[in-house]
Structures are given as structure tokens and as C-alpha cells.
PDB file of C-alpha atoms in Angstrom:
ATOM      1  CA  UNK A  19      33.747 -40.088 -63.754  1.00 62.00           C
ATOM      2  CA  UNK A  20      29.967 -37.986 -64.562  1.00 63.00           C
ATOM      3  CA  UNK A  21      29.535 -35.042 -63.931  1.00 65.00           C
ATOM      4  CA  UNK A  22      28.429 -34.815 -60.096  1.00 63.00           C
ATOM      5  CA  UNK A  23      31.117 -36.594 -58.984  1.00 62.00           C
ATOM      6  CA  UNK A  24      33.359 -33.813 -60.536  1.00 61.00           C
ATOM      7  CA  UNK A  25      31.560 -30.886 -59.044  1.00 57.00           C
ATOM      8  CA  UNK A  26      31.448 -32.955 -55.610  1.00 59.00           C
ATOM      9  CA  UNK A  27      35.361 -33.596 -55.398  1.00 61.00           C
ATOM     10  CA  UNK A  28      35.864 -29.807 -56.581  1.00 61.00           C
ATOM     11  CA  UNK A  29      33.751 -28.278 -53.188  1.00 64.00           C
ATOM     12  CA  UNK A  30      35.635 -30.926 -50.813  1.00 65.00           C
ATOM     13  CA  UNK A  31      38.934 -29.156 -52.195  1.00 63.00           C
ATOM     14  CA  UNK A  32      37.625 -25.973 -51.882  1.00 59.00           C
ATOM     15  CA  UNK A  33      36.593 -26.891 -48.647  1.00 58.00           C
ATOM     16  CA  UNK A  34      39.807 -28.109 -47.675  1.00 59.00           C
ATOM     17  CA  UNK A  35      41.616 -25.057 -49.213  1.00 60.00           C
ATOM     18  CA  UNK A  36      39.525 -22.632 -47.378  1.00 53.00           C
ATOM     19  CA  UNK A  37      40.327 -24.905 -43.968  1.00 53.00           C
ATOM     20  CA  UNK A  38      44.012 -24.728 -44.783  1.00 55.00           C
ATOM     21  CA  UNK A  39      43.540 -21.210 -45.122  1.00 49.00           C
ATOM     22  CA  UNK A  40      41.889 -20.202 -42.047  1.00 51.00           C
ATOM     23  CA  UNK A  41      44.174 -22.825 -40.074  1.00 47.00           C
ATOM     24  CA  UNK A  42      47.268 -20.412 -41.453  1.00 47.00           C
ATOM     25  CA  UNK A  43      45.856 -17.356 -40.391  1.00 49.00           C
ATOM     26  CA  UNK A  44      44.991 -18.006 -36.850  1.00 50.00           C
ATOM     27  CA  UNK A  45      48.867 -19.410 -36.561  1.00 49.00           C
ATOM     28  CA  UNK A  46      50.126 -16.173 -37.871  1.00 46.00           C
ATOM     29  CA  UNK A  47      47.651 -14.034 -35.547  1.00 46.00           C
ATOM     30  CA  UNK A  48      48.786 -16.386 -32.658  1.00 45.00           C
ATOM     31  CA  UNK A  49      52.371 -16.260 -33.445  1.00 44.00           C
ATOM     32  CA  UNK A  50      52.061 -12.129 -33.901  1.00 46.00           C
ATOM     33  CA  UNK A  51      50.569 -11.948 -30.256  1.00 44.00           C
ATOM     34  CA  UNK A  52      53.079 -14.633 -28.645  1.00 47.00           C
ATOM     35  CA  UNK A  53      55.921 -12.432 -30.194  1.00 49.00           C
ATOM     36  CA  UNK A  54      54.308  -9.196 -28.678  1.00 55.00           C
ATOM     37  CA  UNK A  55      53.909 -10.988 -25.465  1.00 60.00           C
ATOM     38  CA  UNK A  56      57.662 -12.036 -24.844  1.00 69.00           C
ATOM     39  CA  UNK A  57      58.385  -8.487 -26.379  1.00 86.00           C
ATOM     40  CA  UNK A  58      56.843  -7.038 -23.153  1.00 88.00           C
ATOM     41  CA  UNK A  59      59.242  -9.359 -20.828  1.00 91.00           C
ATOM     42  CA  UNK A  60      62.291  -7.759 -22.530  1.00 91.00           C
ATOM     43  CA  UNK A  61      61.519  -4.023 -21.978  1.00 93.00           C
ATOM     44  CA  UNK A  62      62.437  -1.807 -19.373  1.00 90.00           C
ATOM     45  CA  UNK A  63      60.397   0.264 -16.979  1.00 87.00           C
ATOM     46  CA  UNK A  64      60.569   3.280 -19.094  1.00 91.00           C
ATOM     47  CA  UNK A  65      59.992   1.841 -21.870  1.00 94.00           C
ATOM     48  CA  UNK A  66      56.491  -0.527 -21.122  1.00 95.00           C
ATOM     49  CA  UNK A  67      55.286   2.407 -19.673  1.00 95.00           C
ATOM     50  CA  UNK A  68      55.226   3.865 -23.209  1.00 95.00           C
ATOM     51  CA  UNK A  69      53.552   0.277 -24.432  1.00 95.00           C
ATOM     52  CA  UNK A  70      50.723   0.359 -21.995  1.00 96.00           C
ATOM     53  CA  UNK A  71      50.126   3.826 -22.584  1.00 97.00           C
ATOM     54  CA  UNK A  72      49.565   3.102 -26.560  1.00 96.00           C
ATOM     55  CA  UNK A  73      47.916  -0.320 -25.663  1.00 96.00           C
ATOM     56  CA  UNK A  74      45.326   2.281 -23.675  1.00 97.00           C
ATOM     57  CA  UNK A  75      45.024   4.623 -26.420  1.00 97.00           C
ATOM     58  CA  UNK A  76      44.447   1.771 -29.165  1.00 96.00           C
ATOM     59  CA  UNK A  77      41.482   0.513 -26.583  1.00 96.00           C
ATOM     60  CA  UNK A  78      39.940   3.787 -26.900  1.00 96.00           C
ATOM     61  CA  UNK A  79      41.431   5.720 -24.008  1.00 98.00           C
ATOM     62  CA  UNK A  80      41.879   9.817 -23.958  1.00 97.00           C
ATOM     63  CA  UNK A  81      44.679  12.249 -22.878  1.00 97.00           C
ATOM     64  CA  UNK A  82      46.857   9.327 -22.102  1.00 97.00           C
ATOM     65  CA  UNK A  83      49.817  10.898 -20.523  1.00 96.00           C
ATOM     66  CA  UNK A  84      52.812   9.040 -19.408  1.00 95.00           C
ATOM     67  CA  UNK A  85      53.769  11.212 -16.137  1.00 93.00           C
ATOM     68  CA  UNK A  86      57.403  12.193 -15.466  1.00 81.00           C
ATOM     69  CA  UNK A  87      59.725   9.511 -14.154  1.00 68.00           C
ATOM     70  CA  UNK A  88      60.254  10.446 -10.335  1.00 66.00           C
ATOM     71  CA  UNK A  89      58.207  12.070  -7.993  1.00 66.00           C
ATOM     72  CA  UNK A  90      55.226  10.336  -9.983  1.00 72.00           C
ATOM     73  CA  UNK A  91      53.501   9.542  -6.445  1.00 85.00           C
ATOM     74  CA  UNK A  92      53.471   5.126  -8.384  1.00 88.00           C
ATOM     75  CA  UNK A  93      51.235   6.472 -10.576  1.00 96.00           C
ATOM     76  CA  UNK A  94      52.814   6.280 -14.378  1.00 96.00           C
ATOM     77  CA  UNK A  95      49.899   6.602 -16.621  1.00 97.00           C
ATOM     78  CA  UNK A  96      47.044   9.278 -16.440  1.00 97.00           C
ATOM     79  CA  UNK A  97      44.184   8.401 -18.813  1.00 98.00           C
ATOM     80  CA  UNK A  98      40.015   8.975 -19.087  1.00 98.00           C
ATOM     81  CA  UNK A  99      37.538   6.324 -21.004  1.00 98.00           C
ATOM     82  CA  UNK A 100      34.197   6.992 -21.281  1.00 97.00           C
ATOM     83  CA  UNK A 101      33.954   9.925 -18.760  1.00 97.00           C
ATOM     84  CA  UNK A 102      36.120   7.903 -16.024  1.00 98.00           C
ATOM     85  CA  UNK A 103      39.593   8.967 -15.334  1.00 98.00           C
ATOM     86  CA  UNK A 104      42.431   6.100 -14.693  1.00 98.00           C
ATOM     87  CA  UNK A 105      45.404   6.483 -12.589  1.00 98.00           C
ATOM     88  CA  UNK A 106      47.509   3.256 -13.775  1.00 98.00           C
ATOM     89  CA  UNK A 107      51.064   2.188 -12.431  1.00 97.00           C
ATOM     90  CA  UNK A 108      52.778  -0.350 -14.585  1.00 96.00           C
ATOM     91  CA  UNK A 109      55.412  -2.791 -13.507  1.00 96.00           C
ATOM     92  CA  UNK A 110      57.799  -4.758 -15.666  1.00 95.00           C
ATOM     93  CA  UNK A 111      59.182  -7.655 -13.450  1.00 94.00           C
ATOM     94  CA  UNK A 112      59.844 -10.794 -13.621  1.00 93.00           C
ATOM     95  CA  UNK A 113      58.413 -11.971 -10.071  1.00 95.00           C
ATOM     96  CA  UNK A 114      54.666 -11.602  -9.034  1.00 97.00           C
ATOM     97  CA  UNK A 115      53.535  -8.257  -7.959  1.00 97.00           C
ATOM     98  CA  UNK A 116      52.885  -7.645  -4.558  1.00 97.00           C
ATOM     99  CA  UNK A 117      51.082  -5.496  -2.290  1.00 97.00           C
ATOM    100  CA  UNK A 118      53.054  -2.647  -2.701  1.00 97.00           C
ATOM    101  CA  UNK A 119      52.308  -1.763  -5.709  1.00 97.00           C
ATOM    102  CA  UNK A 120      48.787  -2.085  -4.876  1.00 98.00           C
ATOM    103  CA  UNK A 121      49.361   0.496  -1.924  1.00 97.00           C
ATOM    104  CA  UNK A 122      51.453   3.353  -4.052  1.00 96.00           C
ATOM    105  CA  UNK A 123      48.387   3.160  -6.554  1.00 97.00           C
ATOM    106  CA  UNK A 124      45.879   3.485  -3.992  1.00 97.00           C
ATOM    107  CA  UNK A 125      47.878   6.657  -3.090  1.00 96.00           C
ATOM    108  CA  UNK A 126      48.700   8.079  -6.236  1.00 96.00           C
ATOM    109  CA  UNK A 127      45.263   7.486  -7.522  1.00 97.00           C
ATOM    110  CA  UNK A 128      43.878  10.156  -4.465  1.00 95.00           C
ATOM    111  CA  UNK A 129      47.043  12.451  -5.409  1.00 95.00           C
ATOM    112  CA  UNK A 130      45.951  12.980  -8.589  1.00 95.00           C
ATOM    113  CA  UNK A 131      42.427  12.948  -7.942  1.00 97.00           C
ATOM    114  CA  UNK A 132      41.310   9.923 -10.584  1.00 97.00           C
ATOM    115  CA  UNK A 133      38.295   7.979 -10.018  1.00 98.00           C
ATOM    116  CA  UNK A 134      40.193   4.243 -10.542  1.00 98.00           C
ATOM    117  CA  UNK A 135      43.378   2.956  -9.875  1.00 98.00           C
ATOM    118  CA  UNK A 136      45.051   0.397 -12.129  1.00 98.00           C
ATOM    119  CA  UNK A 137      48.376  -1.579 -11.792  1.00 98.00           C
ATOM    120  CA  UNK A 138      49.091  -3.236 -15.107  1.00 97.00           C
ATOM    121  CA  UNK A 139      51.836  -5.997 -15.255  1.00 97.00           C
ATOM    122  CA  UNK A 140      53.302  -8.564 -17.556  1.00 96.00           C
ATOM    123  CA  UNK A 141      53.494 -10.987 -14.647  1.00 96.00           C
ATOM    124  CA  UNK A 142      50.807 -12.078 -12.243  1.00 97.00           C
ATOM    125  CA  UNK A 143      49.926 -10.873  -8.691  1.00 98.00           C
ATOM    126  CA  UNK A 144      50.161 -12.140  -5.589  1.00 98.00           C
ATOM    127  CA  UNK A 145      47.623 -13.161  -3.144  1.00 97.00           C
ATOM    128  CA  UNK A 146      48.205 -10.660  -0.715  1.00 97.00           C
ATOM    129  CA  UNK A 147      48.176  -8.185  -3.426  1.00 98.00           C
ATOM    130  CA  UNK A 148      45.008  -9.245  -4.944  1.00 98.00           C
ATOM    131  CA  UNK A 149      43.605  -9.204  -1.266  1.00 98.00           C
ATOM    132  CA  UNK A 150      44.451  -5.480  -1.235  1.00 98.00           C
ATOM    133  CA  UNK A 151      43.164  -4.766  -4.700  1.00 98.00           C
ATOM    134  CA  UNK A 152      39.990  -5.844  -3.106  1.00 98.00           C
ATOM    135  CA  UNK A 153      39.243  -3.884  -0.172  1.00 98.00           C
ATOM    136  CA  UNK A 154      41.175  -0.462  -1.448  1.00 97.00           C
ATOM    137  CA  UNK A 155      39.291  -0.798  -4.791  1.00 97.00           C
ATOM    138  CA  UNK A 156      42.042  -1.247  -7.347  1.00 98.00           C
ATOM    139  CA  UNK A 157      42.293  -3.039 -10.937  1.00 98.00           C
ATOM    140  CA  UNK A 158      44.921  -5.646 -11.102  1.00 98.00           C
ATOM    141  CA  UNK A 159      45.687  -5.841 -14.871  1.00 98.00           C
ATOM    142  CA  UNK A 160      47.974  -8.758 -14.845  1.00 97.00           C
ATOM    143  CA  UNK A 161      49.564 -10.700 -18.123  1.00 96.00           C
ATOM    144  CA  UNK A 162      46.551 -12.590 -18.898  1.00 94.00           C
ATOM    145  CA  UNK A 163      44.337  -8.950 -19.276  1.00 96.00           C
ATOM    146  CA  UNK A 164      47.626  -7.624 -21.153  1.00 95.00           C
ATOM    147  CA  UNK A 165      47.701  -9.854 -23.563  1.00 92.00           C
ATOM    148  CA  UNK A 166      43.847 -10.348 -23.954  1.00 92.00           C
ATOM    149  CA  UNK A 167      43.695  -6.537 -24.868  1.00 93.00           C
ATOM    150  CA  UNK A 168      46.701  -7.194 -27.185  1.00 90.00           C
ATOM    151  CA  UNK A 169      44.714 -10.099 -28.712  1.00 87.00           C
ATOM    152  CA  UNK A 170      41.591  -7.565 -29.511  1.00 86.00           C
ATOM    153  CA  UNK A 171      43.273  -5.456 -31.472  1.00 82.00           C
ATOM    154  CA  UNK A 172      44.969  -8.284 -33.867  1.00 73.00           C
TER     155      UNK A 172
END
């Protein structure tokens, strides 16, 4: 074998080892955020109120303040980003969210005096709900949005 065939066959193996490489990092990163994702299906109210409000402050949100339980007016989260202040509710289910959700945050958002409204969910929304989202000017934050936030931050 000369010499160039040497060097040759030693870059397609390093080629191939970088490949593998790269391969078995995006498996672990997608692996990590799969785990995170069912994680969120398993918590309690309480308790993914506390995981949105860190997901917020990891994406750069201030004074993130998880409000008190009841009494809350649906609004769980009260956050600002970039001079705008949030008023989120977050619902843990494990059935689309409908339109009532969409109404207490409409509410609670003019309660507390916040510029948007937000309902974050690990499930999807329903069509009526999204309909309302519309015309009362609310963010639906469904699973999808979740877990592409989640998926930033790996």
C-alpha cells in the first residue's frame, strides 16, 4: 500500500469517527429532551407551575413569581421580558385545553394589570380555545412551544 492510500483510508476513518460521534450526541440531546418531556406529563399542578416558571427564567424572563395557589384570579405565573409583563396560567392535563382557560387568563391578565396573557400546557388546545385566543388576544403555549423552548436550552 504507498503512501496516499494510507493517508486517504486514515481521513475516511476520521471521517467516520467524527460521524459516529455527532450521530451519538444528537441521540443523547434527543433522549435528554424526550425524558424532560414525559417528565412534564407526570407532575402535578403545583408542581409544573414551578417548571414553567424556571423554563421562563432560563429563556431570559424577570421577577418570575409563581402567585399563591387560590384566589390567583387563573393567573399562576407573573413575569416581564424585555419591558413586557406576562400574566401566564399553566395547565397540566391530560385532555386538550379548552376555552376556559383561555377566558380565566383573559381575566386575570386585566386583574393584574399585565400587558399579555399566556396559557402554557403540556397538551394541545382545542379549536374553540384557539378561536378565543384569537379574538381576546392570548398566547396559547401548547406542548409543541414547551418542548421547543426546552430544546433551546439543551
Amino acid at each position: 500500500m504507498d503512501q496516499s492510500s494510507i493517508v486517504f483510508i486514515s481521513i475516511i476513518s476520521a471521517a467516520g469517527l467524527a460521524a459516529l460521534v455527532l450521530a451519538a450526541f444528537f441521540v443523547a440531546r434527543a433522549w435528554k429532551h424526550r425524558r424532560r418531556s414525559l417528565e412534564m406529563d407526570d407532575m402535578e399542578g403545583h408542581e409544573f407551575e414551578y417548571f414553567c416558571a424556571d423554563l421562563l427564567r432560563d429563556k431570559g424572563f424577570l421577577d418570575v413569581e409563581v402567585t399563591r395557589g387560590s384566589g390567583d384570579f387563573g393567573v399562576d405565573i407573573l413575569a416581564e421580558k424585555d419591558g413586557v409583563t406576562y400574566a401566564v396560567q399553566c395547565k397540566c392535563y391530560n385532555a386538550p385545553i379548552g376555552i376556559k382557560a383561555v377566558q380565566e387568563i383573559y381575566a386575570g391578565r386585566d386583574y393584574y394589570d399585565r400587558m399579555v396573557g399566556v396559557v402554557m400546557t403540556n397538551q394541545y388546545f382545542t379549536s374553540a380555545a384557539v378561536d378565543a385566543a384569537k379574538k381576546l388576544k392570548i398566547l396559547l403555549w401548547d406542548r409543541g412551544y414547551l418542548e421547543s423552548m426546552m430544546e433551546e436550552l439543551d
